[in-house]
Amino acid sequence: MALDALTDVSDEALLIAFGNGDAGAARALTLRLTPRVLGFASRMLGGDRAEAEDVAQEAMLRLWKVAGEWRQGEAKVTTWLYRVVSNLCTDRLRKARGVGIDQIPEPEDDAASAETGLQDKARAAALQGALDELPERQRQAVILRHIEGMANPDIAVVMDIGVEAVESLTARGKRALAAKLAGRRVELGYEDG
Amino acid sequence: MKMAEKRPLDDTELDGLFAAARSTGPEPSGDLLARIMGDADAKTAAVTRVSRPEAGRDVVRARPGLLATLLGLIGGWPAAAGLMTATVAGLAIGLATPDTLDDLTGGVLTSVTGYELEDFMPSYGDLLEEG
């Protein structure tokens, strides 16, 4: 089946199709979900590309393994996947605890030649630096809410906490980020206040 | 000298940073995509290998349904076909009452002479009179 013919098919339908042996469904899911999984893992792991790739591959492997037993309507595929990524990242962060922030490699500088691209990169890098300084749960909640664009009830499922706790974590996380980046307005392209 | 007071970023400014993070997210390399698809292919192949013998076992273990049980009791489909033929034939004979059948039964089945209830039931009227 052509991949472009699958763009309207839900993640769940594709996963069930893969569970029934449809290799085309796996390709479509890979192309659709890997960028999200990799982005989330990378942000959780301080921009460490190699670690994030390992986490992304492991999370997708676990998705393939559950495909055959996936029960329709029980969970959102993306929520399930973010939860797996979240747990894998937490494990790696625990193992790496004690490694200084300086030892974590800088995010790779791929393209971005245009001026706006450079500014976006500068902003993203500054944000990542500030995110890395947040407590892990706050960082996770802020990334899921404000970068991955998830709804609070879904974040609550991913983090295994209540919706109110999610709201509290994101609010505190945002306040902390706003304070940490206050002195870098000019660098970020904002008017100095 | 008085230090300049640092005003925290407002929501709009923070949203600008989040948007920048979204637009500069890491793109998966071709190698990573190939590894993930390879894992999927391996999983599909494993499922295919495992599912065949399992399907065979399922057939052996499967509990027979009601129809299969009833068929088993009378001797399977050939017996059911014979039973059905006999039923249909009986019905046809009953409706058509051919002449040959009339001859065989000595006219009993088609006789105009009717039977009353007393013909089939013993009468106890005499006993009542005496008692």
Tab-separated table of C-alpha atoms in Angstrom, chain B residues 23-92:
chain	number	residue	atom	x	y	z
B	23	SER	CA	10.615	23.893	14.364
B	24	THR	CA	14.188	22.829	15.058
B	25	GLY	CA	13.436	19.379	16.473
B	26	PRO	CA	15.873	16.640	15.506
B	27	GLU	CA	15.045	14.903	12.228
B	28	PRO	CA	15.493	11.133	12.350
B	29	SER	CA	18.348	9.948	10.177
B	30	GLY	CA	17.790	7.463	7.373
B	31	ASP	CA	19.858	4.980	9.343
B	32	LEU	CA	17.583	5.232	12.392
B	33	LEU	CA	14.442	4.843	10.261
B	34	ALA	CA	15.978	1.813	8.559
B	35	ARG	CA	16.830	0.226	11.926
B	36	ILE	CA	13.294	0.775	13.224
B	37	MET	CA	11.709	-0.620	10.052
B	38	GLY	CA	14.123	-3.555	10.243
B	39	ASP	CA	12.878	-4.293	13.764
B	40	ALA	CA	9.299	-4.191	12.466
B	41	ASP	CA	10.130	-6.577	9.615
B	42	ALA	CA	11.836	-8.964	12.030
B	43	LYS	CA	8.788	-8.887	14.278
B	44	THR	CA	6.446	-9.573	11.340
B	45	ALA	CA	8.591	-12.513	10.234
B	46	ALA	CA	8.635	-13.929	13.781
B	47	VAL	CA	4.855	-13.603	14.100
B	48	THR	CA	4.352	-15.362	10.771
B	49	ARG	CA	6.622	-18.242	11.817
B	50	VAL	CA	4.944	-18.667	15.192
B	51	SER	CA	1.335	-18.222	14.095
B	52	ARG	CA	1.224	-21.189	11.697
B	53	PRO	CA	1.746	-24.038	14.176
B	54	GLU	CA	-0.368	-22.182	16.716
B	55	ALA	CA	-3.219	-21.975	14.259
B	56	GLY	CA	-3.009	-25.770	13.810
B	57	ARG	CA	-3.170	-26.308	17.567
B	58	ASP	CA	-6.137	-23.994	17.812
B	59	VAL	CA	-8.064	-26.138	15.384
B	60	VAL	CA	-7.365	-29.284	17.410
B	61	ARG	CA	-8.246	-27.565	20.686
B	62	ALA	CA	-11.324	-25.812	19.318
B	63	ARG	CA	-14.543	-26.807	21.105
B	64	PRO	CA	-17.171	-28.137	18.680
B	65	GLY	CA	-20.283	-25.999	18.288
B	66	LEU	CA	-23.897	-27.169	18.793
B	67	LEU	CA	-24.367	-28.122	15.129
B	68	ALA	CA	-21.150	-30.128	15.101
B	69	THR	CA	-22.189	-31.918	18.298
B	70	LEU	CA	-25.620	-32.846	16.892
B	71	LEU	CA	-24.077	-34.003	13.636
B	72	GLY	CA	-21.656	-36.120	15.614
B	73	LEU	CA	-24.535	-37.804	17.446
B	74	ILE	CA	-26.293	-38.945	14.280
B	75	GLY	CA	-23.129	-39.863	12.357
B	76	GLY	CA	-22.024	-36.744	10.554
B	77	TRP	CA	-23.076	-35.010	7.344
B	78	PRO	CA	-23.880	-38.199	5.311
B	79	ALA	CA	-26.350	-39.274	7.970
B	80	ALA	CA	-27.847	-35.776	8.097
B	81	ALA	CA	-28.309	-35.863	4.312
B	82	GLY	CA	-30.079	-39.253	4.521
B	83	LEU	CA	-32.307	-38.011	7.304
B	84	MET	CA	-33.243	-34.950	5.304
B	85	THR	CA	-34.057	-37.041	2.197
B	86	ALA	CA	-36.312	-39.325	4.222
B	87	THR	CA	-38.071	-36.343	5.780
B	88	VAL	CA	-38.750	-34.682	2.451
B	89	ALA	CA	-39.885	-37.958	0.880
B	90	GLY	CA	-42.256	-38.597	3.763
B	91	LEU	CA	-43.746	-35.161	3.448
B	92	ALA	CA	-44.194	-35.561	-0.317
